[in-house]
Tab-separated table of C-alpha atoms in Angstrom:
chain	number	residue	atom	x	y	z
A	803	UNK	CA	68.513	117.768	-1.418
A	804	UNK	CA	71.795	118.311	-3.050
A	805	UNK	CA	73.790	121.697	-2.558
A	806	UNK	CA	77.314	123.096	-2.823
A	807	UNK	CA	79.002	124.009	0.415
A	808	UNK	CA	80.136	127.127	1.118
A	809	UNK	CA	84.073	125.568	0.512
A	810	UNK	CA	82.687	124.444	-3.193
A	811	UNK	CA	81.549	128.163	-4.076
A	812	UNK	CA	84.807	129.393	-2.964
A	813	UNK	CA	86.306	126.747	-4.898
A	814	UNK	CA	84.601	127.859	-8.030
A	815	UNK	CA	85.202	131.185	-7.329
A	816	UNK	CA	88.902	130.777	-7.103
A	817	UNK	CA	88.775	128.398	-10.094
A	818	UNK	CA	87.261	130.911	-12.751
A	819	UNK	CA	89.787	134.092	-11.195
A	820	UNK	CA	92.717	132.994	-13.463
A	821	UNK	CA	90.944	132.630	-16.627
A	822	UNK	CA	88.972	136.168	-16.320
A	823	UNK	CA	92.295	137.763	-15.678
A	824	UNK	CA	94.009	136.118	-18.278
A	825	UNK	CA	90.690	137.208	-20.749
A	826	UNK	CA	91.064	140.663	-19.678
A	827	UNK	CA	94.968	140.660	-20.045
A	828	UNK	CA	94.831	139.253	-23.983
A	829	UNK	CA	91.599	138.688	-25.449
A	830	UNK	CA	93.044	135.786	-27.885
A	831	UNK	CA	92.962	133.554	-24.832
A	832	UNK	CA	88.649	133.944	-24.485
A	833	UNK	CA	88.868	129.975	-24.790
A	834	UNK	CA	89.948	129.582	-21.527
A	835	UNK	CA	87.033	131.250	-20.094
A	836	UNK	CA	84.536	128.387	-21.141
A	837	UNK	CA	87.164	125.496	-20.562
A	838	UNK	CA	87.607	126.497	-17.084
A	839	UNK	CA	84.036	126.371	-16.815
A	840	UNK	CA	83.686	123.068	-18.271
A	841	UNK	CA	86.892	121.806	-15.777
A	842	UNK	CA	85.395	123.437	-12.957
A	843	UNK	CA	81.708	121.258	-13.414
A	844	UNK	CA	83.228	117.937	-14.195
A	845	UNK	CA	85.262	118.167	-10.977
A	846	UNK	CA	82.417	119.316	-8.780
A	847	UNK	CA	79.662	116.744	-11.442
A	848	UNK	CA	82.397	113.944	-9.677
A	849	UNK	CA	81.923	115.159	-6.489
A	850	UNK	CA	78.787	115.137	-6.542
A	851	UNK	CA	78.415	111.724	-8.146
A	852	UNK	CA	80.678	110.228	-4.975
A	853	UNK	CA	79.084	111.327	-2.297
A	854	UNK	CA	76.613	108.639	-0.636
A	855	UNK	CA	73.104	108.665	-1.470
A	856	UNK	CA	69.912	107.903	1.268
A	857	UNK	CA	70.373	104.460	0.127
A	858	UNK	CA	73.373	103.798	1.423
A	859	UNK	CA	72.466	104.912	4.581
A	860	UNK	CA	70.443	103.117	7.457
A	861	UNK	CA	68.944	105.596	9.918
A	862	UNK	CA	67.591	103.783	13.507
A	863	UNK	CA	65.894	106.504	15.986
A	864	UNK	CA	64.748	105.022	19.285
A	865	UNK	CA	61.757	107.330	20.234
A	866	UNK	CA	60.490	107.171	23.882
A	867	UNK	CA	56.273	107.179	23.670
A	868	UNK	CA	56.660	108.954	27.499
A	869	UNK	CA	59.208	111.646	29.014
A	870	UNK	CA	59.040	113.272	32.027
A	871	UNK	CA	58.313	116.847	32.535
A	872	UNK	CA	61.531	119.119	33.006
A	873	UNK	CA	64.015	116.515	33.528
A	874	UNK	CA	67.237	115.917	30.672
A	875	UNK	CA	65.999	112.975	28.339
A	876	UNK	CA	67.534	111.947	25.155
A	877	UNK	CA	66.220	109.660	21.727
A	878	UNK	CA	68.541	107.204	20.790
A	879	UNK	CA	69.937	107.175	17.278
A	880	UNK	CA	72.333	104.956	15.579
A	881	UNK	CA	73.054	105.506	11.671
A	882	UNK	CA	74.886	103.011	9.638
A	883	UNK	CA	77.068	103.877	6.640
A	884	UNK	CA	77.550	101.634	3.606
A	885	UNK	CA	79.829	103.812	1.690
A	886	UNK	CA	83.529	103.838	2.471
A	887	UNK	CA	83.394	107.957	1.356
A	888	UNK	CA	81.032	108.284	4.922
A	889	UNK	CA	84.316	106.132	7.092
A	890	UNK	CA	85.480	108.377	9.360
A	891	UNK	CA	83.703	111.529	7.935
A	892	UNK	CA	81.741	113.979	9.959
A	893	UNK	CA	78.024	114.392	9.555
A	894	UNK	CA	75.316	117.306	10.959
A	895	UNK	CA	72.332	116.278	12.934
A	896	UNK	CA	69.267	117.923	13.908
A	897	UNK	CA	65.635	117.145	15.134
A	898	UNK	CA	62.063	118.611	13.736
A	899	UNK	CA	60.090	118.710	16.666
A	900	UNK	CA	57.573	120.685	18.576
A	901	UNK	CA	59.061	123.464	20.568
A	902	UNK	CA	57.623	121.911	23.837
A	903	UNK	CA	59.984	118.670	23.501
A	904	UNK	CA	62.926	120.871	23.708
A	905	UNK	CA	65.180	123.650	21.898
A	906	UNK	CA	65.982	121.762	18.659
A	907	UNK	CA	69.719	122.906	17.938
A	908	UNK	CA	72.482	121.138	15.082
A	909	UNK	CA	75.083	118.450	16.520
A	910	UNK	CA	77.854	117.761	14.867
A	911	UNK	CA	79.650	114.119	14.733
A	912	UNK	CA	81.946	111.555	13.244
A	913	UNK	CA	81.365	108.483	12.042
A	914	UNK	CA	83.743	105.368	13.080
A	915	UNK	CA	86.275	103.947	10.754
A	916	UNK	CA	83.825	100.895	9.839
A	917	UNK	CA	81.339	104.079	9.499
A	918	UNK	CA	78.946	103.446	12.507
A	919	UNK	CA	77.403	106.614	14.171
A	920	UNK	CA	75.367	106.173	17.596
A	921	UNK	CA	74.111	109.104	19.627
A	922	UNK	CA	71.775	110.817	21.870
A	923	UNK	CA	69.807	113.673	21.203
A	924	UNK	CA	68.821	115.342	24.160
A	925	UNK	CA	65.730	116.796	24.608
A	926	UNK	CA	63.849	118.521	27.739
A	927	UNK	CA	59.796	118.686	27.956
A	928	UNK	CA	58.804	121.750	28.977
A	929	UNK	CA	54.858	121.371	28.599
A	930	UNK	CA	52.752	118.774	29.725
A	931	UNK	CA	50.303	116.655	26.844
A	932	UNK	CA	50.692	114.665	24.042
A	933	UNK	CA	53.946	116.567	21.409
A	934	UNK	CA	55.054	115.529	18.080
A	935	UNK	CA	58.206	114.716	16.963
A	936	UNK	CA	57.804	115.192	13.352
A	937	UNK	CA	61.146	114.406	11.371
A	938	UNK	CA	64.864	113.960	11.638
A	939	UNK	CA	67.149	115.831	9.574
A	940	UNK	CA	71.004	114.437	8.267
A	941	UNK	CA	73.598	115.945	6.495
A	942	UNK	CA	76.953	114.873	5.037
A	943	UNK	CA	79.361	115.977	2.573
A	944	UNK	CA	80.881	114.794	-0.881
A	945	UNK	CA	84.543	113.447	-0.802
A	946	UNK	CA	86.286	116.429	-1.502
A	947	UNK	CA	83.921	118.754	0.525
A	948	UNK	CA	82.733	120.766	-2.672
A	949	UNK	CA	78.737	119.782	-2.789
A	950	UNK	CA	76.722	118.632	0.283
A	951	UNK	CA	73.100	116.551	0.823
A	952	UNK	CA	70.433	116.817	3.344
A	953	UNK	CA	67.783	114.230	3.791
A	954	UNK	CA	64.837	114.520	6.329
A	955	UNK	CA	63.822	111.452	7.893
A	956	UNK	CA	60.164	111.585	8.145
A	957	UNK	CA	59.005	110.053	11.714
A	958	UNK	CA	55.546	111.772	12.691
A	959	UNK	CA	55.289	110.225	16.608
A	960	UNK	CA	53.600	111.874	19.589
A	961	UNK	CA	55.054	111.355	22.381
A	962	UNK	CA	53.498	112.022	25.853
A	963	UNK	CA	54.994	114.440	28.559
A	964	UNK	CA	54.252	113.240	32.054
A	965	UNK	CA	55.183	114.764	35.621
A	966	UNK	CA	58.501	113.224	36.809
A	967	UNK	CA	56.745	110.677	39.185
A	968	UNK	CA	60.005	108.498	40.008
A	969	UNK	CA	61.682	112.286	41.227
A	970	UNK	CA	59.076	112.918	43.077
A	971	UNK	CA	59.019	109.539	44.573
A	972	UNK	CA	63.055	110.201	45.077
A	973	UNK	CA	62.414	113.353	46.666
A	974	UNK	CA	59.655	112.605	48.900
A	975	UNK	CA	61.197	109.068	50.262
A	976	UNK	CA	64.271	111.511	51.257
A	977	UNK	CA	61.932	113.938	52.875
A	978	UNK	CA	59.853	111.601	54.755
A	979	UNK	CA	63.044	109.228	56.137
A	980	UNK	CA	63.987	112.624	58.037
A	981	UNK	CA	60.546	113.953	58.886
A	982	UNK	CA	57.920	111.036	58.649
A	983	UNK	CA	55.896	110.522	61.668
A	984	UNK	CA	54.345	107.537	60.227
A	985	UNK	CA	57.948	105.423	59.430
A	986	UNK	CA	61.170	104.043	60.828
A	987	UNK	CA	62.848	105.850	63.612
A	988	UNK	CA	61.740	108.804	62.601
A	989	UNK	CA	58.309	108.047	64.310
A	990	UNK	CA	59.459	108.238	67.941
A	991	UNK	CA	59.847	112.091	67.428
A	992	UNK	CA	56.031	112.630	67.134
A	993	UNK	CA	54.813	109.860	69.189
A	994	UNK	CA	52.893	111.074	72.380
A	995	UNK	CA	51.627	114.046	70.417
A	996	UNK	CA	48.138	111.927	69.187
A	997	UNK	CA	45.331	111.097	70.419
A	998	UNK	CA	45.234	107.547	68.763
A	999	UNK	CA	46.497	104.754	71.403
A	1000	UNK	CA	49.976	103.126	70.053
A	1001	UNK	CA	51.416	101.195	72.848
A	1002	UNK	CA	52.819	100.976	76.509
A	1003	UNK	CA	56.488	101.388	76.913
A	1004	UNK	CA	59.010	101.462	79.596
A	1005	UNK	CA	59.003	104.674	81.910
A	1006	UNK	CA	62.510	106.492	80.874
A	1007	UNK	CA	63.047	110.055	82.476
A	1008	UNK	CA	61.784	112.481	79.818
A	1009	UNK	CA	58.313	110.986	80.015
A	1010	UNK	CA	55.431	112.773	80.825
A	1011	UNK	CA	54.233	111.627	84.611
A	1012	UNK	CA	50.598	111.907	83.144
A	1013	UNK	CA	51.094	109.190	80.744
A	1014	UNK	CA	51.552	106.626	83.723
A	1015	UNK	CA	49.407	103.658	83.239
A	1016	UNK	CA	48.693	102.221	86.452
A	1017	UNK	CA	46.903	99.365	86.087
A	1018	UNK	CA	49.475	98.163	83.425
A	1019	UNK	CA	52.028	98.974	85.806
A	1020	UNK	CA	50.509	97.263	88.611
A	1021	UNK	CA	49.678	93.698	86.060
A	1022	UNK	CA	53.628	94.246	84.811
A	1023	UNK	CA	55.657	95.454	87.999
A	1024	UNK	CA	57.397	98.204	86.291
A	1025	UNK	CA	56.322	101.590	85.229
A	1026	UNK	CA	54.597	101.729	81.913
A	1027	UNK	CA	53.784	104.765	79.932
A	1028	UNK	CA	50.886	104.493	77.080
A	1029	UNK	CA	52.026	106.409	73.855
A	1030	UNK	CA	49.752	107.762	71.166
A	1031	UNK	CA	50.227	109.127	67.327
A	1032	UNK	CA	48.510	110.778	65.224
A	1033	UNK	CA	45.357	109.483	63.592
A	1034	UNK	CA	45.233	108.342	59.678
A	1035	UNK	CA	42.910	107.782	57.200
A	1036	UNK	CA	42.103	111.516	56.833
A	1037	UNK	CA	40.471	112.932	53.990
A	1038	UNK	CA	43.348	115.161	51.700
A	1039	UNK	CA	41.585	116.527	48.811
A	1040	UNK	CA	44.300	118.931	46.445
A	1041	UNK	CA	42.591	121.037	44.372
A	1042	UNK	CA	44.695	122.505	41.095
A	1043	UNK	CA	43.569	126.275	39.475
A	1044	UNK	CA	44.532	125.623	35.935
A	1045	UNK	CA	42.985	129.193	34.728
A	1046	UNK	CA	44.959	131.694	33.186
A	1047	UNK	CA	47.233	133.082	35.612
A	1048	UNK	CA	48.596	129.192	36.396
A	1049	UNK	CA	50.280	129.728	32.875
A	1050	UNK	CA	52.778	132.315	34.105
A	1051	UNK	CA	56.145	130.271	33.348
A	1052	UNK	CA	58.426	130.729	36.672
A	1053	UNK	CA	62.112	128.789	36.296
A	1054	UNK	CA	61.174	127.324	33.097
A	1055	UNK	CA	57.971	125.236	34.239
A	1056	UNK	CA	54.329	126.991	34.036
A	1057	UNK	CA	52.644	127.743	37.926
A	1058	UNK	CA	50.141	124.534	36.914
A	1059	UNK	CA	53.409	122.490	36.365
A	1060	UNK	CA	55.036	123.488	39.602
A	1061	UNK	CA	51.538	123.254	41.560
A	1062	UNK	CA	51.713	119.484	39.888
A	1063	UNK	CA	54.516	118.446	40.940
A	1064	UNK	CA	54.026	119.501	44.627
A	1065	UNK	CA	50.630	118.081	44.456
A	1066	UNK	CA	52.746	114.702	43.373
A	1067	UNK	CA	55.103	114.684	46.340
A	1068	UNK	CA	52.235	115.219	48.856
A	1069	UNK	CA	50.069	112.816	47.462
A	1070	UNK	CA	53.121	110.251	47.928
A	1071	UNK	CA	53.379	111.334	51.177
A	1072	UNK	CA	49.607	111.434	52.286
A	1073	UNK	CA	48.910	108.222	50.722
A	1074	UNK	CA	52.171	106.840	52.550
A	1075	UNK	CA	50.738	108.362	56.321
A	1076	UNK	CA	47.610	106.219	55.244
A	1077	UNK	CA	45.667	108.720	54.173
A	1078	UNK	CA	42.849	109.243	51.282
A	1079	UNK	CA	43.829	111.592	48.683
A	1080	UNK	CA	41.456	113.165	45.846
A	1081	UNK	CA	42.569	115.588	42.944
A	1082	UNK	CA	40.696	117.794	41.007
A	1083	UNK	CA	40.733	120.531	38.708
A	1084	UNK	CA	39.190	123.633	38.293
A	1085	UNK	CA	39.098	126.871	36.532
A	1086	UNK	CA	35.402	128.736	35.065
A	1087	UNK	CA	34.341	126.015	36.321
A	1088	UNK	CA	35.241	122.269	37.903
A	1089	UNK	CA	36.954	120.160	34.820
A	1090	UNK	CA	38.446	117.312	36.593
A	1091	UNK	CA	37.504	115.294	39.667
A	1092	UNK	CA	39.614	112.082	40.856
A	1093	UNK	CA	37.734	109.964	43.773
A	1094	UNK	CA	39.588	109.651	47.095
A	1095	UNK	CA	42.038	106.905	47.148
A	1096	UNK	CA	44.243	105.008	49.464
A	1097	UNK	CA	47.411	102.959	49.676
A	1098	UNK	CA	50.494	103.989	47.720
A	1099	UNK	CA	49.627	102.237	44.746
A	1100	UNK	CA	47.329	104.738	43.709
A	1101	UNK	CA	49.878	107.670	42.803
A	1102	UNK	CA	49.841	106.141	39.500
A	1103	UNK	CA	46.155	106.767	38.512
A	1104	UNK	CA	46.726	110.278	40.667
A	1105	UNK	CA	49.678	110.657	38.038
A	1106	UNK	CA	47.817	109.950	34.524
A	1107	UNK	CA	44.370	112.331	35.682
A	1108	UNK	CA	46.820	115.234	36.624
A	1109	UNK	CA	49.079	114.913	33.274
A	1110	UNK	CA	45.573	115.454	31.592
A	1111	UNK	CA	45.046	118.747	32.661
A	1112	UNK	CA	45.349	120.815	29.679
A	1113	UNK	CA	46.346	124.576	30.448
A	1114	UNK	CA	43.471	126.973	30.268
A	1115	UNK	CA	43.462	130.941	29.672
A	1116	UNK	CA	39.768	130.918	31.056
A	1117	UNK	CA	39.619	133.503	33.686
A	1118	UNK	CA	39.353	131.215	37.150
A	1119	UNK	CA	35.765	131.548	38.728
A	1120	UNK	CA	36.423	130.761	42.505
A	1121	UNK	CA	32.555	130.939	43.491
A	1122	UNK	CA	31.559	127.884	41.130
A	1123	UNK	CA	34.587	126.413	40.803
A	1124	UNK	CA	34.965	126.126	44.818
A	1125	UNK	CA	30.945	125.382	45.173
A	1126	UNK	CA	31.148	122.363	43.358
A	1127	UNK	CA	34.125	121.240	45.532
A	1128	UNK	CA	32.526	121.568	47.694
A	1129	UNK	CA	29.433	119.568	47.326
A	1130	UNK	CA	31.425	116.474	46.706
A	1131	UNK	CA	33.170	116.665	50.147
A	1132	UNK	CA	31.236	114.250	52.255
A	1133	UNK	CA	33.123	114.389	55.680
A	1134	UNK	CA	35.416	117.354	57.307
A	1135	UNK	CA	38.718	117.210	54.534
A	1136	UNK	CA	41.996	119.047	54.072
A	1137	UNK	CA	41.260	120.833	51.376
A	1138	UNK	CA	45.169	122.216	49.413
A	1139	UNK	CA	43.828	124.872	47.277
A	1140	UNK	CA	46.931	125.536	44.514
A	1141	UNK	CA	45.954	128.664	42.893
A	1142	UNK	CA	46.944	132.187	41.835
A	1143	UNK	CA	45.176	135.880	41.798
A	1144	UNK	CA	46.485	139.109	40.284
A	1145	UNK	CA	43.715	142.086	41.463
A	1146	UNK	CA	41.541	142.960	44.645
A	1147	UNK	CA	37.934	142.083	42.713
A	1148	UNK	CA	38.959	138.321	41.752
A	1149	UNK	CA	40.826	138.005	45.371
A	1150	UNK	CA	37.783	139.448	47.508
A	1151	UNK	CA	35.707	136.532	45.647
A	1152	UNK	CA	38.113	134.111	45.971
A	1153	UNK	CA	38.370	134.807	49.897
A	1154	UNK	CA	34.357	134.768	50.433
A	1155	UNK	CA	34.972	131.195	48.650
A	1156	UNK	CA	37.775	129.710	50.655
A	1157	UNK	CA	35.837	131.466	54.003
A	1158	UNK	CA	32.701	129.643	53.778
A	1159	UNK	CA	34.357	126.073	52.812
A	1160	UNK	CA	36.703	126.884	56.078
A	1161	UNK	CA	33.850	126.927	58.255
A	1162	UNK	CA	33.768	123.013	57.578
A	1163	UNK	CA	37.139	122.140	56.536
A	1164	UNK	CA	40.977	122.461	57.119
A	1165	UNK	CA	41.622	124.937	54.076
A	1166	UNK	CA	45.407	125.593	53.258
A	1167	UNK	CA	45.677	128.107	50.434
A	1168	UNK	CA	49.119	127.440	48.761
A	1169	UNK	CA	50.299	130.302	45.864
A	1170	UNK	CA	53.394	130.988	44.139
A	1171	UNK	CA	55.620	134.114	44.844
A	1172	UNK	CA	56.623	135.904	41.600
A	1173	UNK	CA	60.472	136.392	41.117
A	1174	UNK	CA	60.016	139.013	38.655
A	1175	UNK	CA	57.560	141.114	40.917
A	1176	UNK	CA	60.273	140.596	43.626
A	1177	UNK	CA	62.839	141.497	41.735
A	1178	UNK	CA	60.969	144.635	40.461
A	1179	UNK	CA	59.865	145.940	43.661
A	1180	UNK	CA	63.722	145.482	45.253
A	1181	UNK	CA	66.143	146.675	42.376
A	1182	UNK	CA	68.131	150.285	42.544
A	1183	UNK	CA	66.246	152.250	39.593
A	1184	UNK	CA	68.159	153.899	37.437
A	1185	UNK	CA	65.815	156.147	35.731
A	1186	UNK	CA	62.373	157.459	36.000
A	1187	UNK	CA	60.811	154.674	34.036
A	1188	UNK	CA	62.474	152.332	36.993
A	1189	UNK	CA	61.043	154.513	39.522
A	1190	UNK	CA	57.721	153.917	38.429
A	1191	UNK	CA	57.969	150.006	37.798
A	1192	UNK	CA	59.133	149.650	41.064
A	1193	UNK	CA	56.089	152.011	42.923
A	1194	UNK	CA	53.788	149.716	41.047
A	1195	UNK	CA	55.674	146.313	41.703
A	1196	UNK	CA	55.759	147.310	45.305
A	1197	UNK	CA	52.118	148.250	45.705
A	1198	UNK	CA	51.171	144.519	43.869
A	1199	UNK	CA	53.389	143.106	46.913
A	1200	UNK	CA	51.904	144.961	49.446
A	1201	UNK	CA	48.340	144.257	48.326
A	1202	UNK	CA	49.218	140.435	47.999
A	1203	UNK	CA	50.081	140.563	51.518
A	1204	UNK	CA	47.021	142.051	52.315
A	1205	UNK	CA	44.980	139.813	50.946
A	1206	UNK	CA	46.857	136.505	52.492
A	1207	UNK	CA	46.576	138.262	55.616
A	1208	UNK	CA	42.914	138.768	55.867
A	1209	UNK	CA	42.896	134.920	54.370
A	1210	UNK	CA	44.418	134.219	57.745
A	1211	UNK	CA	41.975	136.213	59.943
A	1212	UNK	CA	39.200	134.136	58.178
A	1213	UNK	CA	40.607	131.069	59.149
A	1214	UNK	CA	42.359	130.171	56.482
A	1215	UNK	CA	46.271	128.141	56.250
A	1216	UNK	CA	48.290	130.222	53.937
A	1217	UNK	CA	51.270	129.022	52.600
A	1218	UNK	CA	53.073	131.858	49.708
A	1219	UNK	CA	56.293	130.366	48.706
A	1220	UNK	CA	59.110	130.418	45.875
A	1221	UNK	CA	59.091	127.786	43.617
A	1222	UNK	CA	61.910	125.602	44.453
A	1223	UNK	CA	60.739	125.373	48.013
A	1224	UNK	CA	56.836	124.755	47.039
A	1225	UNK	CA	57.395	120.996	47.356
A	1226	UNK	CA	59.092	120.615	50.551
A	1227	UNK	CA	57.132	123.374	52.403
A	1228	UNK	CA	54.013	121.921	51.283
A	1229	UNK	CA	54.528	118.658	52.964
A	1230	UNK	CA	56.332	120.113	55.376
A	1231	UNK	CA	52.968	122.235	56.434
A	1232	UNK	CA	50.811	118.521	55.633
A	1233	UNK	CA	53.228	117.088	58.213
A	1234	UNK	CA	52.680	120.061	60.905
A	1235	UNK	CA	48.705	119.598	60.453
A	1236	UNK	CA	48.771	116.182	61.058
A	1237	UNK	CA	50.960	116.519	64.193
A	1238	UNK	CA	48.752	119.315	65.605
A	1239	UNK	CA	45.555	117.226	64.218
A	1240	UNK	CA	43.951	120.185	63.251
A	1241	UNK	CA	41.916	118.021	60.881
C-alpha cells in the first residue's frame, strides 16, 4: 500500500500556494495553475517510482513455537535491503498479534549502510494457551520523503504460552539451598526433629541426653547420639479452582496463573523432598486429574497438564468438585486447595467441603488477598461516594476473615497471602508441615 506522508501533503500544499496567489493577483497567468499541478505530480510520480518495492526486500522473523508466561521474550527479525534508496534509511515496525502475546506498539529503526536491519521485538504473554501471531507489518519511505509504503507480512503461527518452569526452578533451588531439610548443609537444622532413623553421630554439647544410644556407645567407646528426619514419600496432591473468580487479574497475571506458578515451585520442591505429587483441576465440576508422581523428572509432565487448563467463568461447585477429589485419594494426603470465594452462601459450602475431607487429610486452603479490596477498605475518602466504597470494602474484609477463621476451627491450614509472596509462603508452610509431620 502506497501513500503520501504527511511531509508530501505539505509539500503539495506549499507547491500549489504560489500559483493560486499569482491566479488571484492577474488572471492572465491561470496557466500556471495547471502547470504547477502537472510539476507538482511528476516530482512526487518520481518519488514514488524510487522508492523500493516488497521485492527488493527480504523479511526473516524467527518465531518461538513456546514462551513463558509473564516473563520479557522477544521474536527475532532481520530484514535485508537490496535497494541503495533503503542504505542507511529509517523504517517503522510493528507486529499483528493477539492481545495475549503482548501490547503490540510501532518501533522505529535504521537500516546499516550495506542496508541490513536485525532486531527484537519484544513481547510478554500474559495468558496461558495456544495465541496467534498473525502478520508483521513494515514501512519505509520514498527518497525524498514525499510518498510512503506499507506491506504486511502475512505469518499466521500459534505459538504456545507455558508457565515459566526454568524461574520457578531458579527460584525454588534458591529457596530450598537456605531452607531444605532434605539437602546440603541445610539438613542439619531439622535433623532430630523426625521420627525416621538417619544415623549415630558423635555426642557434642547441644544434644539432647535422650538421644544417647547406649549400646552403640558401649560397641564404639564414645558417646553416640542416633539422629532422625523427617519421613518422605508423602502423598502432596495440589488442587487448582479454575472457576470464575480465579480470572480476577492481580499484578498483571490472572489468580489461576499465580495459583500455577506456586503450584510449580512446590511441586519442584515436593518432588525434590522425595515426595509424590498429583495435580488436578476443578471448577462445576473435576476437569483435570494428573496421577501422583515421583522424582524430579516429572515437573515436566506436571508442567504441560497445568498449561492446559483453560480459564473457566463456570461458577466453582466445591461439593462435587471436592467429592470427586476426594474419591481418588487412596491413603491420608496433603491436600493444597488453591481457590477463591466472594459471598457467605458459596463459602459456607465450600467449608462443609474442605471439613469433611479434613477429617482424613492434611487440608491447607491457600487464597489470594485482593489489593484493590485492601486498598478500598484503607484509603482517606474524600467524598460520600468514598465513604460508602470503603463501608462495603471493609465489611468484604471482615467477612473474609470470618470465614478463614472458622476454616481454622474446623481443622483446616489456612494460608491468605499477597501475590508476590504466594510462592515462597506456600513452600515455606509445605516445609513447616513436613518438619512438624503433621501428615
Amino acid at each position: 500500500m502506497i501513500r503520501p506522508t504527511r511531509k508530501g501533503l505539505v509539500v503539495v500544499g506549499l507547491g500549489f500556494i504560489p500559483a493560486i496567489l499569482v491566479v488571484l493577483l492577474d488572471g492572465r497567468f491561470w496557466a500556471l495553475w495547471p502547470l504547477a499541478a502537472v510539476l507538482i505530480g511528476i516530482a512526487v510520480a518520481i518519488d514514488a517510482a524510487l522508492m523500493p518495492g516488497r521485492g527488493q526486500v527480504d523479511i526473516d522473523l524467527t518465531i518461538p513455537e513456546r514462551l513463558p508466561l509473564g516473563q520479557p521474550s522477544a521474536v527475532g527479525l532481520t530484514i535485508h535491503a537490496h535497494s541503495r534508496f533503503l542504505f542507511g534509511r529509517r523504517v517503522e515496525l510493528m507486529a499483528e498479534l493477539e492481545p495475549a502475546l503482548g501490547q503490540a506498539t510501532p518501533i522505529t529503526l535504521d537500516f546499516d549502510a550495506e542496508g541490513l536491519l536485525q532486531a527484537e521485538l519484544p513481547l510478554r504473554p500474559s495468558r496461558r494457551g495456544p495465541h496467534r501471531w498473525l502478520a508483521f507489518w513494515v514501512r519505509w519511505q520514498s527518497p525524498l520523503g514525499l510518498m510512503e509504503r506499507t506491506i504486511r507480512e502475512a505469518r499466521d503461527q500459534t505459538i504456545r504460552v507455558l508457565p515459566d518452569l526454568a524461574a520457578v526452578e531458579r527460584a525454588a533451588l534458591s529457596y530450598l539451598l537456605r531452607n531444605d531439610p532434605f539437602s546440603g548443609h541445610s539438613r542439619q537444622r531439622f535433623i532430630g526433629e523426625g521420627s525416621e532413623f538417619d544415623g549415630l553421630v558423635e555426642f557434642q554439647p547441644g544434644h539432647d541426653s535422650r538421644s544417647l544410644d547406649w549400646k552403640a556407645t558401649a560397641r564404639h567407646r564414645k558417646l553416640l547420639v542416633r539422629e532422625h528426619r523427617a519421613e518422605t514419600n508423602h502423598h502432596v496432591v495440589i488442587a487448582l479452582d479454575t472457576g470464575r473468580l480465579m480470572c480476577e487479574p492481580i499484578d498483571g497475571l490472572t489468580r489461576l496463573d499465580h495459583a500455577i506458578h506456586a503450584t510449580l515451585m512446590l511441586s519442584w520442591a515436593a518432588l525434590k523432598a522425595q515426595d509424590r505429587v498429583a495435580v488436578c483441576g476443578f471448577d462445576e465440576r473435576l476437569v483435570m486429574h494428573h496421577e501422583s508422581r515421583g522424582g524430579v523428572h516429572a515437573i515436566g509432565g506436571i508442567r504441560e497438564r497445568l498449561a492446559a487448563l483453560e480459564y473457566s467463568f463456570a461458577e466453582t461447585n466445591f461439593t462435587l468438585s471436592l467429592a470427586q477429589i476426594s474419591q481418588r485419594l487412596r491413603r491420608r494426603s496433603l491436600l493444597v486447595v488453591l481457590t477463591e470465594f466472594n459471598d457467605a452462601i458459596v463459602a459456607g459450602l465450600m467449608r462443609d467441603a474442605l471439613e469433611r475431607l479434613s477429617r482424613r487429610h492434611l487440608v491447607l486452603f491457600v487464597s489470594l488477598r485482593s489489593p484493590e479490596l485492601k486498598e478500598l477498605a484503607l484509603s482517606r475518602p474524600g467524598d460520600l461516594a468514598d465513604v460508602n466504597r470503603a463501608v462495603v470494602a471493609a465489611g468484604l474484609v471482615a467477612e473474609r476473615r470470618a470465614v478463614l477463621s472458622q476454616l481454622k476451627r474446623d481443622g483446616v491450614h489456612v494460608l491468605d497471602v499477597d501475590a508476590a509472596d504466594l510462592s515462597s509462603a506456600l513452600v515455606n508452610r509445605y516445609l513447616d508441615i513436613l518438619r512438624r509431620e503433621l501428615v
